[in-house]
């Protein structure tokens, strides 16, 4: 029951897992985070994944929620 609560997304109204994926302009996947339970915020995933520490000047962030 605890796992069900952790993975429940109030936005999607079902149990989900989330990943953070970074893709280069040429379409190459350059980063895939570990799986996070659906109840965690996207902001927390970005902070916990340390993906921002890998950015260099000129990099941009575009967000898409599916």
Coordinates of C-alpha atoms in Angstrom, one line a residue:
X1 CA 0.0 0.0 0.0
X2 CA 2.9 2.4 0.8
X3 CA 4.4 1.8 -2.7
X4 CA 1.1 2.6 -4.3
X5 CA 0.8 5.9 -2.3
X6 CA 4.4 6.9 -3.3
X7 CA 3.8 6.3 -7.0
X8 CA 0.4 8.0 -7.2
X9 CA 0.4 11.1 -9.4
X10 CA -2.4 13.5 -8.4
X11 CA -1.9 15.2 -11.8
X12 CA -2.5 12.0 -13.8
X13 CA -4.8 10.3 -11.3
X14 CA -2.9 7.0 -11.4
X15 CA 0.3 5.4 -10.3
X16 CA 3.3 6.5 -12.3
X17 CA 7.1 6.6 -12.4
X18 CA 9.0 9.6 -13.6
X19 CA 12.4 10.0 -15.4
X20 CA 14.4 13.0 -16.4
X21 CA 15.8 12.7 -19.9
X22 CA 18.3 15.2 -21.5
X23 CA 18.6 15.2 -25.2
X24 CA 21.2 17.1 -27.3
X25 CA 20.1 19.3 -30.2
X26 CA 21.2 16.6 -32.6
X27 CA 18.7 14.1 -30.9
X28 CA 21.2 12.1 -29.0
X29 CA 20.1 11.1 -25.5
X30 CA 22.8 12.4 -23.1
X31 CA 21.3 11.7 -19.7
X32 CA 18.6 9.5 -18.2
X33 CA 17.9 9.8 -14.5
X34 CA 16.9 6.9 -12.2
X35 CA 13.2 6.3 -11.8
X36 CA 11.4 8.5 -9.3
X37 CA 7.9 7.8 -7.9
X38 CA 5.1 9.7 -9.5
X39 CA 4.4 11.7 -6.3
X40 CA 7.7 13.6 -6.4
X41 CA 7.7 17.0 -8.0
X42 CA 9.6 17.7 -11.2
X43 CA 11.6 20.4 -9.4
X44 CA 12.8 17.8 -6.8
X45 CA 13.8 15.4 -9.6
X46 CA 15.9 18.1 -11.2
X47 CA 17.6 18.9 -7.9
X48 CA 18.2 15.3 -6.9
X49 CA 19.5 14.1 -10.3
X50 CA 22.3 16.8 -10.3
X51 CA 21.7 17.3 -14.0
X52 CA 22.1 21.1 -13.5
X53 CA 25.7 20.5 -12.4
X54 CA 26.5 19.0 -15.8
X55 CA 25.3 22.0 -17.8
X56 CA 27.7 24.4 -19.5
X57 CA 27.3 28.0 -20.5
X58 CA 24.9 28.2 -23.5
X59 CA 22.9 25.1 -22.5
X60 CA 19.1 25.6 -22.4
X61 CA 16.4 23.8 -20.5
X62 CA 13.1 23.0 -22.3
X63 CA 10.4 21.2 -20.3
X64 CA 7.7 18.8 -21.6
X65 CA 5.3 16.9 -19.4
X66 CA 3.6 13.9 -21.0

